[in-house]
Amino acid sequence: MRYGLIILLTFVASAVAWDDDDLEVFDVVEEVNQNFYELLGVTQEASQSEIKNAFKKLTLKLHPDKNPSPDADVQFRNLVSVHNVLKDPGKREKYNEVLKNGLPNWRSAVYYYRHVRKMGLAEGSVILFIIITFGQYAVGWAAYAEKRFTAEQILNSRGKKQKKSGFDTGLAEILEQLPKPSIKDTLPFQIPRFLWWSVTAIPRGVAEMKRQMKEKEEEAKRQKKKEEEERARAEREAAAAEARAAAGGARRRRGFVPPVRDACLLDAADEPHASAPLLEPVKTTPPVVSGGLWTDDDLAELVRLVKKYPGGSPERWERIAETMGRSVAEVTHVAARLKDNCYKIPGQEPQEELVPEPPKKVKTRKTEEVSGGIWSQSQQKALESALAKYPKGGAGDRWQKIASSVPGKTKEECMQRCKYLSEVVRKQKQKEEEELREAQRDTTESQQDDD
């Protein structure tokens, strides 16, 4: 590498040593290809005046207007070029050196430099292409030789230290399979392959672009369709909400499936058919399709009917279910939940706790404070759902979760409401038990009188 750099620098220095006058003289000598002095008809020691006079005489003779030769233009151009060299003392001296030593041959760098200067773009491109092709081929062989030499050095160094191992065997196989450089890997073969690949890849590229554009259009259509469906669904829901509001919030009945009653058990007197004889046929009624949410009015009606049909009454629960338009299983389930404070009845307070006050005083504020304020039907339903969703013993602050589920109510108001309803239900339960005991006592006495 170092020697090659030295040679290159030597060639460059030798090329730079020649100036433009030398190159011009060399070009005229090659173009005229005749002794300048002989062409003018003077000796090599002729003076400038003699050269000038000879040039004038030949001009009159070789001018294209007076010279009938086919190459009159070339002869006249060569005459002018020779005169330009000889009339300049510096160029004339350089020409005398050429006559003495001759033109630089192929061993000199200026020889190639002069020829490159005369080349056109097409000729220079072809020569450069050829040079790059040979250089590429040579570099490929050099890289191959370097890889092979490195692998052989590794094998030789390992073979001296230890026996031949599997690694050496694999390396030798790789060395044998190492691809050798081919003329097909050079530019003359690579450029046509690249052009062919470019031409064949254009249809595939166009098809891929069309496919992507089609996918984007389909995706846009699907998105637009989805938005339209969502908009239509929102409009339907809004229309349904308006219809429900216009109908006064009518309750929608759905089928009722009673859940598993773990702790919500009725007393023996409240169980359906508890007091009926075992062998007495029970009157079957068609199933009532009911269900849905229980409002405060429904719960109050259930309590009233339980009082109306005390324990021991024949077909007690069937009558209550028929009156309320619900199934027996649903009515008994809600009654059991009422007994365990699973459902609360607002607006019922024990009479004994009411303290008579002067007529001018209003009890509304006190009652609201005790029951947690005024509760609407929707808030009561939300409280019931939250109590069922967040039972006792769950993780986190239970009452905070319940309050977040009830719109417009705080944690303290929910706790007061639940406490108030529990107390009301407890008082109501006690009253019902007393009424049941009185009814049973009256029934027993009547039976004894009949006996």
Short mmCIF file of C-alpha atoms in Angstrom, two decimals:
data_model
loop_
_atom_site.label_atom_id
_atom_site.label_comp_id
_atom_site.label_asym_id
_atom_site.label_seq_id
_atom_site.Cartn_x
_atom_site.Cartn_y
_atom_site.Cartn_z
CA MET A 1 0.00 0.00 0.00
CA ARG A 2 2.81 2.39 0.87
CA TYR A 3 4.67 1.68 -2.36
CA GLY A 4 1.50 2.19 -4.38
CA LEU A 5 0.96 5.56 -2.73
CA ILE A 6 4.53 6.58 -3.53
CA ILE A 7 4.09 5.61 -7.17
CA LEU A 8 0.84 7.53 -7.39
CA LEU A 9 2.44 10.65 -5.89
CA THR A 10 5.31 10.32 -8.34
CA PHE A 11 2.93 10.20 -11.28
CA VAL A 12 1.02 13.21 -10.01
CA ALA A 13 4.20 15.22 -9.47
CA SER A 14 5.48 14.37 -12.93
CA ALA A 15 2.15 15.38 -14.47
CA VAL A 16 2.08 18.68 -12.60
CA ALA A 17 5.66 19.46 -13.81
CA TRP A 18 4.31 20.09 -17.34
CA ASP A 19 2.58 23.45 -17.91
CA ASP A 20 -0.06 24.50 -20.45
CA ASP A 21 2.53 25.61 -23.06
CA ASP A 22 4.09 22.15 -23.07
CA LEU A 23 0.71 20.51 -23.48
CA GLU A 24 -0.18 22.89 -26.32
CA VAL A 25 3.10 22.16 -28.13
CA PHE A 26 2.58 18.41 -27.70
CA ASP A 27 -0.93 18.65 -29.11
CA VAL A 28 0.21 20.68 -32.18
CA VAL A 29 3.07 18.28 -32.83
CA GLU A 30 0.70 15.29 -32.80
CA GLU A 31 -1.90 17.08 -34.93
CA VAL A 32 0.51 18.42 -37.63
CA ASN A 33 2.79 15.36 -37.61
CA GLN A 34 5.44 17.26 -39.62
CA ASN A 35 8.52 19.33 -38.92
CA PHE A 36 7.40 22.92 -38.33
CA TYR A 37 10.47 24.44 -40.00
CA GLU A 38 10.06 22.23 -43.05
CA LEU A 39 6.40 23.16 -43.25
CA LEU A 40 7.32 26.90 -43.37
CA GLY A 41 10.31 26.30 -45.61
CA VAL A 42 12.89 27.82 -43.22
CA THR A 43 15.81 26.49 -41.26
CA GLN A 44 15.78 25.74 -37.51
CA GLU A 45 18.04 28.81 -36.93
CA ALA A 46 15.73 31.19 -38.89
CA SER A 47 14.89 34.54 -37.32
CA GLN A 48 11.44 35.75 -36.37
CA SER A 49 11.26 37.98 -39.47
CA GLU A 50 12.08 35.05 -41.74
CA ILE A 51 9.40 32.93 -40.05
CA LYS A 52 6.90 35.77 -40.40
CA ASN A 53 7.64 36.28 -44.13
CA ALA A 54 7.40 32.55 -44.80
CA PHE A 55 4.05 32.44 -42.98
CA LYS A 56 2.68 35.31 -45.12
CA LYS A 57 3.71 33.61 -48.36
CA LEU A 58 2.15 30.31 -47.35
CA THR A 59 -1.00 32.07 -46.20
CA LEU A 60 -1.58 33.44 -49.67
CA LYS A 61 -0.97 30.00 -51.06
CA LEU A 62 -2.83 27.75 -48.55
CA HIS A 63 -5.83 29.95 -47.80
CA PRO A 64 -9.05 27.98 -48.39
CA ASP A 65 -10.23 30.57 -50.89
CA LYS A 66 -7.18 29.97 -53.09
CA ASN A 67 -6.28 26.36 -52.26
CA PRO A 68 -8.29 23.85 -54.35
CA SER A 69 -7.24 20.86 -52.20
CA PRO A 70 -10.02 18.97 -50.36
CA ASP A 71 -8.15 19.40 -47.03
CA ALA A 72 -7.46 23.10 -47.54
CA ASP A 73 -9.03 23.93 -44.18
CA VAL A 74 -6.83 21.44 -42.32
CA GLN A 75 -3.67 22.70 -44.07
CA PHE A 76 -4.45 26.30 -43.25
CA ARG A 77 -5.31 25.46 -39.62
CA ASN A 78 -2.04 23.55 -39.18
CA LEU A 79 -0.13 26.51 -40.70
CA VAL A 80 -1.65 28.91 -38.19
CA SER A 81 -0.92 26.54 -35.26
CA VAL A 82 2.73 26.13 -36.34
CA HIS A 83 3.17 29.87 -36.69
CA ASN A 84 1.68 30.44 -33.20
CA VAL A 85 4.24 28.03 -31.71
CA LEU A 86 7.30 29.35 -33.59
CA LYS A 87 6.57 33.04 -33.15
CA ASP A 88 6.61 32.61 -29.35
CA PRO A 89 10.24 32.19 -28.13
CA GLY A 90 9.17 30.04 -25.14
CA LYS A 91 7.01 27.67 -27.17
CA ARG A 92 9.69 27.56 -29.91
CA GLU A 93 12.23 26.44 -27.32
CA LYS A 94 9.89 23.74 -26.05
CA TYR A 95 9.35 22.59 -29.62
CA ASN A 96 13.10 22.39 -30.16
CA GLU A 97 13.24 20.13 -27.07
CA VAL A 98 10.58 17.90 -28.60
CA LEU A 99 12.60 17.71 -31.83
CA LYS A 100 15.58 16.68 -29.76
CA ASN A 101 13.96 14.26 -27.20
CA GLY A 102 10.63 13.38 -28.81
CA LEU A 103 7.14 13.37 -27.24
CA PRO A 104 6.58 11.76 -23.79
CA ASN A 105 5.85 8.06 -24.19
CA TRP A 106 3.46 5.79 -22.21
CA ARG A 107 5.94 5.58 -19.33
CA SER A 108 5.28 9.21 -18.50
CA ALA A 109 2.19 10.35 -16.57
CA VAL A 110 1.66 13.32 -18.86
CA TYR A 111 1.04 10.86 -21.71
CA TYR A 112 -2.17 9.61 -20.02
CA TYR A 113 -3.09 13.04 -18.79
CA ARG A 114 -2.99 14.44 -22.31
CA HIS A 115 -5.16 11.67 -23.66
CA VAL A 116 -7.69 12.04 -20.85
CA ARG A 117 -7.95 15.76 -21.54
CA LYS A 118 -8.89 15.03 -25.14
CA MET A 119 -11.55 12.47 -24.28
CA GLY A 120 -15.24 13.21 -24.63
CA LEU A 121 -17.90 12.40 -22.01
CA ALA A 122 -19.00 9.15 -23.63
CA GLU A 123 -15.43 7.90 -24.17
CA GLY A 124 -14.45 8.85 -20.63
CA SER A 125 -17.51 7.13 -19.19
CA VAL A 126 -16.74 3.91 -21.03
CA ILE A 127 -13.12 3.90 -19.91
CA LEU A 128 -14.15 4.70 -16.32
CA PHE A 129 -16.73 1.91 -16.42
CA ILE A 130 -14.12 -0.57 -17.60
CA ILE A 131 -11.67 0.55 -14.93
CA ILE A 132 -14.31 0.23 -12.18
CA THR A 133 -15.29 -3.23 -13.44
CA PHE A 134 -11.74 -4.52 -13.27
CA GLY A 135 -11.22 -2.81 -9.94
CA GLN A 136 -14.38 -4.39 -8.52
CA TYR A 137 -13.32 -7.82 -9.71
CA ALA A 138 -9.85 -7.37 -8.27
CA VAL A 139 -11.23 -6.16 -4.92
CA GLY A 140 -13.51 -9.21 -4.77
CA TRP A 141 -10.58 -11.55 -5.23
CA ALA A 142 -8.55 -9.61 -2.70
CA ALA A 143 -11.33 -9.94 -0.11
CA TYR A 144 -11.66 -13.65 -0.86
CA ALA A 145 -7.93 -14.17 -0.52
CA GLU A 146 -7.89 -12.27 2.77
CA LYS A 147 -10.71 -14.39 4.24
CA ARG A 148 -9.08 -17.60 3.11
CA PHE A 149 -5.70 -16.55 4.40
CA THR A 150 -7.18 -15.61 7.81
CA ALA A 151 -9.00 -18.94 8.10
CA GLU A 152 -5.85 -20.86 7.15
CA GLN A 153 -3.86 -18.97 9.74
CA ILE A 154 -6.43 -19.87 12.42
CA LEU A 155 -6.37 -23.52 11.41
CA ASN A 156 -2.58 -23.65 11.40
CA SER A 157 -2.26 -21.93 14.77
CA ARG A 158 -4.80 -24.24 16.44
CA GLY A 159 -3.33 -27.32 14.81
CA LYS A 160 0.05 -26.65 16.40
CA LYS A 161 -1.36 -26.34 19.92
CA GLN A 162 -3.95 -29.13 20.09
CA LYS A 163 -5.52 -31.91 18.12
CA LYS A 164 -8.00 -31.23 15.41
CA SER A 165 -11.37 -30.37 16.99
CA GLY A 166 -14.90 -30.03 15.74
CA PHE A 167 -14.45 -26.28 15.49
CA ASP A 168 -11.52 -26.71 13.13
CA THR A 169 -13.50 -29.20 11.06
CA GLY A 170 -16.41 -26.80 10.76
CA LEU A 171 -14.07 -23.95 9.89
CA ALA A 172 -12.45 -26.05 7.19
CA GLU A 173 -15.85 -26.88 5.72
CA ILE A 174 -16.79 -23.21 5.73
CA LEU A 175 -13.48 -22.43 4.06
CA GLU A 176 -14.23 -24.94 1.32
CA GLN A 177 -17.72 -23.52 0.82
CA LEU A 178 -16.47 -19.94 0.69
CA PRO A 179 -17.84 -18.49 -2.57
CA LYS A 180 -15.26 -17.34 -5.05
CA PRO A 181 -15.65 -14.00 -6.84
CA SER A 182 -17.34 -14.24 -10.20
CA ILE A 183 -17.42 -11.95 -13.19
CA LYS A 184 -21.22 -12.00 -12.76
CA ASP A 185 -20.79 -9.91 -9.61
CA THR A 186 -19.34 -6.97 -11.52
CA LEU A 187 -21.08 -3.89 -12.89
CA PRO A 188 -21.73 -5.18 -16.45
CA PHE A 189 -23.94 -7.91 -14.97
CA GLN A 190 -25.23 -6.07 -11.92
CA ILE A 191 -26.60 -3.09 -13.83
CA PRO A 192 -28.82 -5.21 -16.20
CA ARG A 193 -30.08 -7.23 -13.22
CA PHE A 194 -30.90 -4.03 -11.37
CA LEU A 195 -32.71 -2.63 -14.39
CA TRP A 196 -34.66 -5.86 -14.84
CA TRP A 197 -35.59 -5.90 -11.16
CA SER A 198 -36.70 -2.26 -11.36
CA VAL A 199 -38.86 -2.91 -14.42
CA THR A 200 -40.48 -6.02 -12.92
CA ALA A 201 -40.92 -4.34 -9.53
CA ILE A 202 -42.94 -1.44 -10.96
CA PRO A 203 -46.12 -3.51 -11.53
CA ARG A 204 -45.80 -5.06 -8.07
CA GLY A 205 -45.30 -1.62 -6.54
CA VAL A 206 -48.34 -0.25 -8.37
CA ALA A 207 -50.44 -3.25 -7.27
CA GLU A 208 -49.28 -2.81 -3.66
CA MET A 209 -50.16 0.88 -3.74
CA LYS A 210 -53.60 0.08 -5.13
CA ARG A 211 -54.14 -2.54 -2.43
CA GLN A 212 -53.16 -0.11 0.33
CA MET A 213 -55.42 2.59 -1.11
CA LYS A 214 -58.29 0.09 -1.31
CA GLU A 215 -57.73 -0.96 2.30
CA LYS A 216 -57.75 2.68 3.40
CA GLU A 217 -61.02 3.28 1.52
CA GLU A 218 -62.61 0.18 3.08
CA GLU A 219 -61.41 1.24 6.52
CA ALA A 220 -62.88 4.69 5.99
CA LYS A 221 -66.19 3.14 4.89
CA ARG A 222 -66.27 0.86 7.94
CA GLN A 223 -65.50 3.79 10.23
CA LYS A 224 -68.23 5.88 8.60
CA LYS A 225 -70.71 3.03 8.88
CA LYS A 226 -69.82 2.52 12.53
CA GLU A 227 -70.31 6.21 13.25
CA GLU A 228 -73.68 6.17 11.51
CA GLU A 229 -74.77 3.12 13.54
CA GLU A 230 -73.67 4.77 16.76
CA ARG A 231 -75.51 7.96 15.81
CA ALA A 232 -78.66 5.99 14.94
CA ARG A 233 -78.46 4.05 18.22
CA ALA A 234 -78.03 7.28 20.15
CA GLU A 235 -81.07 8.74 18.40
CA ARG A 236 -83.12 5.62 19.19
CA GLU A 237 -82.09 5.74 22.82
CA ALA A 238 -82.95 9.42 23.01
CA ALA A 239 -86.34 8.75 21.41
CA ALA A 240 -86.99 5.88 23.84
CA ALA A 241 -86.05 8.10 26.79
CA GLU A 242 -88.40 10.79 25.55
CA ALA A 243 -91.17 8.21 25.17
CA ARG A 244 -90.61 6.94 28.71
CA ALA A 245 -90.63 10.49 30.02
CA ALA A 246 -93.83 11.24 28.11
CA ALA A 247 -95.46 8.08 29.51
CA GLY A 248 -94.78 9.28 33.06
CA GLY A 249 -91.97 6.89 33.77
CA ALA A 250 -94.13 3.76 33.57
CA ARG A 251 -92.49 0.75 35.12
CA ARG A 252 -91.24 -1.93 32.81
CA ARG A 253 -91.99 -5.43 34.03
CA ARG A 254 -89.48 -8.19 33.41
CA GLY A 255 -89.45 -11.81 34.35
CA PHE A 256 -88.52 -12.40 38.02
CA VAL A 257 -86.22 -15.20 39.14
CA PRO A 258 -85.94 -15.35 42.95
CA PRO A 259 -82.34 -15.60 44.15
CA VAL A 260 -81.02 -18.07 46.67
CA ARG A 261 -82.38 -17.17 50.07
CA ASP A 262 -79.45 -17.65 52.41
CA ALA A 263 -80.27 -15.55 55.45
CA CYS A 264 -83.62 -14.10 54.37
CA LEU A 265 -85.94 -16.73 55.91
CA LEU A 266 -89.53 -16.22 56.88
CA ASP A 267 -90.92 -17.15 60.22
CA ALA A 268 -92.94 -20.32 60.49
CA ALA A 269 -96.12 -18.30 60.49
CA ASP A 270 -95.10 -16.35 57.37
CA GLU A 271 -94.12 -19.33 55.22
CA PRO A 272 -96.62 -20.01 52.44
CA HIS A 273 -99.00 -22.88 53.31
CA ALA A 274 -97.33 -23.19 56.72
CA SER A 275 -100.59 -23.59 58.57
CA ALA A 276 -102.47 -25.43 55.83
CA PRO A 277 -103.00 -29.16 56.20
CA LEU A 278 -100.54 -31.30 54.31
CA LEU A 279 -103.21 -33.37 52.59
CA GLU A 280 -105.41 -30.43 51.64
CA PRO A 281 -105.32 -29.84 47.89
CA VAL A 282 -103.87 -26.54 46.91
CA LYS A 283 -105.64 -24.50 44.33
CA THR A 284 -103.34 -23.95 41.37
CA THR A 285 -103.43 -20.70 39.49
CA PRO A 286 -101.76 -19.86 36.20
CA PRO A 287 -98.30 -18.27 36.61
CA VAL A 288 -98.33 -14.52 36.72
CA VAL A 289 -95.81 -12.80 34.50
CA SER A 290 -94.48 -10.00 36.64
CA GLY A 291 -91.24 -8.76 38.08
CA GLY A 292 -89.33 -5.53 37.84
CA LEU A 293 -88.37 -3.04 40.49
CA TRP A 294 -90.32 -2.68 43.70
CA THR A 295 -91.29 0.88 44.46
CA ASP A 296 -92.09 2.38 47.82
CA ASP A 297 -95.80 2.04 47.00
CA ASP A 298 -95.37 -1.66 46.19
CA LEU A 299 -93.60 -2.31 49.50
CA ALA A 300 -96.27 -0.40 51.44
CA GLU A 301 -98.98 -2.40 49.64
CA LEU A 302 -97.21 -5.66 50.52
CA VAL A 303 -97.10 -4.67 54.20
CA ARG A 304 -100.79 -3.76 54.12
CA LEU A 305 -101.74 -7.09 52.53
CA VAL A 306 -99.63 -9.02 55.04
CA LYS A 307 -101.60 -7.32 57.79
CA LYS A 308 -104.87 -7.98 55.97
CA TYR A 309 -104.08 -11.69 55.58
CA PRO A 310 -102.35 -12.72 58.83
CA GLY A 311 -100.56 -15.98 59.37
CA GLY A 312 -102.83 -19.01 59.29
CA SER A 313 -105.14 -17.56 56.69
CA PRO A 314 -106.03 -20.06 53.94
CA GLU A 315 -104.17 -19.42 50.69
CA ARG A 316 -102.64 -16.34 52.22
CA TRP A 317 -99.73 -15.85 49.85
CA GLU A 318 -101.76 -16.74 46.76
CA ARG A 319 -104.25 -13.99 47.60
CA ILE A 320 -101.48 -11.46 48.25
CA ALA A 321 -99.70 -12.35 44.97
CA GLU A 322 -102.97 -12.20 43.00
CA THR A 323 -103.84 -8.81 44.48
CA MET A 324 -100.40 -7.35 43.66
CA GLY A 325 -100.24 -8.95 40.22
CA ARG A 326 -96.98 -10.76 41.00
CA SER A 327 -95.89 -14.36 41.48
CA VAL A 328 -95.99 -16.15 44.83
CA ALA A 329 -92.23 -16.77 44.78
CA GLU A 330 -91.57 -13.09 44.17
CA VAL A 331 -93.91 -11.95 46.93
CA THR A 332 -92.54 -14.40 49.52
CA HIS A 333 -88.96 -13.47 48.59
CA VAL A 334 -89.57 -9.75 49.04
CA ALA A 335 -91.44 -10.37 52.27
CA ALA A 336 -88.49 -12.36 53.60
CA ARG A 337 -86.12 -9.59 52.58
CA LEU A 338 -88.32 -7.09 54.37
CA LYS A 339 -88.05 -9.10 57.55
CA ASP A 340 -84.23 -9.05 57.35
CA ASN A 341 -84.08 -5.32 56.49
CA CYS A 342 -82.95 -6.09 52.93
CA TYR A 343 -85.63 -3.71 51.66
CA LYS A 344 -86.60 -0.50 53.47
CA ILE A 345 -89.93 1.29 53.50
CA PRO A 346 -89.49 5.05 53.68
CA GLY A 347 -92.03 7.38 55.23
CA GLN A 348 -93.17 5.05 58.05
CA GLU A 349 -92.18 6.09 61.56
CA PRO A 350 -93.41 4.68 64.84
CA GLN A 351 -96.17 6.73 66.28
CA GLU A 352 -94.84 6.56 69.79
CA GLU A 353 -91.65 8.38 68.83
CA LEU A 354 -93.51 11.38 67.41
CA VAL A 355 -93.50 14.21 69.93
CA PRO A 356 -96.44 16.55 69.58
CA GLU A 357 -95.31 20.05 68.87
CA PRO A 358 -97.09 23.37 68.64
CA PRO A 359 -99.02 23.84 65.40
CA LYS A 360 -96.81 26.70 64.32
CA LYS A 361 -93.70 24.55 64.27
CA VAL A 362 -92.91 22.51 61.21
CA LYS A 363 -91.53 18.98 61.62
CA THR A 364 -90.35 18.61 58.06
CA ARG A 365 -86.78 19.69 58.76
CA LYS A 366 -86.36 17.32 61.67
CA THR A 367 -87.82 14.41 59.76
CA GLU A 368 -85.51 15.15 56.82
CA GLU A 369 -82.49 15.26 59.10
CA VAL A 370 -83.39 11.92 60.69
CA SER A 371 -84.13 10.19 57.35
CA GLY A 372 -81.27 11.84 55.43
CA GLY A 373 -83.32 14.45 53.55
CA ILE A 374 -85.96 14.10 50.88
CA TRP A 375 -85.44 10.98 48.76
CA SER A 376 -86.92 10.48 45.35
CA GLN A 377 -87.96 7.14 43.93
CA SER A 378 -84.90 6.92 41.67
CA GLN A 379 -82.57 7.69 44.59
CA GLN A 380 -84.28 5.03 46.71
CA LYS A 381 -83.83 2.47 43.90
CA ALA A 382 -80.19 3.46 43.53
CA LEU A 383 -79.65 3.04 47.28
CA GLU A 384 -81.24 -0.41 47.24
CA SER A 385 -79.08 -1.49 44.31
CA ALA A 386 -75.93 -0.14 45.98
CA LEU A 387 -76.73 -1.96 49.26
CA ALA A 388 -77.08 -5.23 47.34
CA LYS A 389 -73.93 -4.55 45.30
CA TYR A 390 -71.71 -3.63 48.26
CA PRO A 391 -72.58 -6.00 51.14
CA LYS A 392 -71.09 -5.86 54.58
CA GLY A 393 -67.53 -7.14 54.96
CA GLY A 394 -66.35 -6.00 51.53
CA ALA A 395 -63.04 -4.28 50.81
CA GLY A 396 -62.77 -0.49 51.03
CA ASP A 397 -65.14 2.09 52.43
CA ARG A 398 -68.55 0.52 51.84
CA TRP A 399 -70.62 3.64 52.53
CA GLN A 400 -68.42 5.80 50.32
CA LYS A 401 -69.01 3.38 47.41
CA ILE A 402 -72.77 3.39 48.15
CA ALA A 403 -72.85 7.20 48.24
CA SER A 404 -71.04 7.40 44.90
CA SER A 405 -73.77 5.18 43.40
CA VAL A 406 -76.64 7.38 44.66
CA PRO A 407 -76.88 10.68 42.72
CA GLY A 408 -77.22 13.82 44.80
CA LYS A 409 -76.62 12.14 48.17
CA THR A 410 -73.64 12.14 50.52
CA LYS A 411 -72.22 9.35 52.61
CA GLU A 412 -73.82 10.70 55.83
CA GLU A 413 -77.24 11.05 54.17
CA CYS A 414 -77.10 7.46 52.92
CA MET A 415 -76.17 6.20 56.40
CA GLN A 416 -78.99 8.21 58.02
CA ARG A 417 -81.47 6.96 55.44
CA CYS A 418 -80.49 3.32 55.96
CA LYS A 419 -80.59 3.69 59.74
CA TYR A 420 -83.97 5.40 59.57
CA LEU A 421 -85.47 2.73 57.32
CA SER A 422 -84.04 -0.08 59.46
CA GLU A 423 -85.68 1.41 62.54
CA VAL A 424 -89.00 1.80 60.71
CA VAL A 425 -88.92 -1.80 59.48
CA ARG A 426 -88.01 -3.04 62.95
CA LYS A 427 -90.97 -1.24 64.50
CA GLN A 428 -93.21 -2.49 61.74
CA LYS A 429 -91.99 -6.03 62.27
CA GLN A 430 -92.73 -5.85 65.97
CA LYS A 431 -96.20 -4.54 65.25
CA GLU A 432 -96.82 -7.32 62.75
CA GLU A 433 -95.67 -9.97 65.19
CA GLU A 434 -98.06 -8.63 67.82
CA GLU A 435 -100.89 -8.65 65.32
CA LEU A 436 -100.00 -12.21 64.27
CA ARG A 437 -99.98 -13.38 67.86
CA GLU A 438 -103.37 -11.78 68.46
CA ALA A 439 -104.76 -13.38 65.28
CA GLN A 440 -103.44 -16.80 66.33
CA ARG A 441 -104.91 -16.38 69.80
CA ASP A 442 -108.28 -15.42 68.31
CA THR A 443 -108.15 -18.44 65.96
CA THR A 444 -107.34 -20.81 68.83
CA GLU A 445 -110.16 -19.42 70.93
CA SER A 446 -112.62 -19.74 68.07
CA GLN A 447 -111.60 -23.35 67.48
CA GLN A 448 -112.04 -24.14 71.15
CA ASP A 449 -115.50 -22.58 71.10
CA ASP A 450 -116.45 -24.73 68.11
CA ASP A 451 -115.26 -27.86 69.90
#
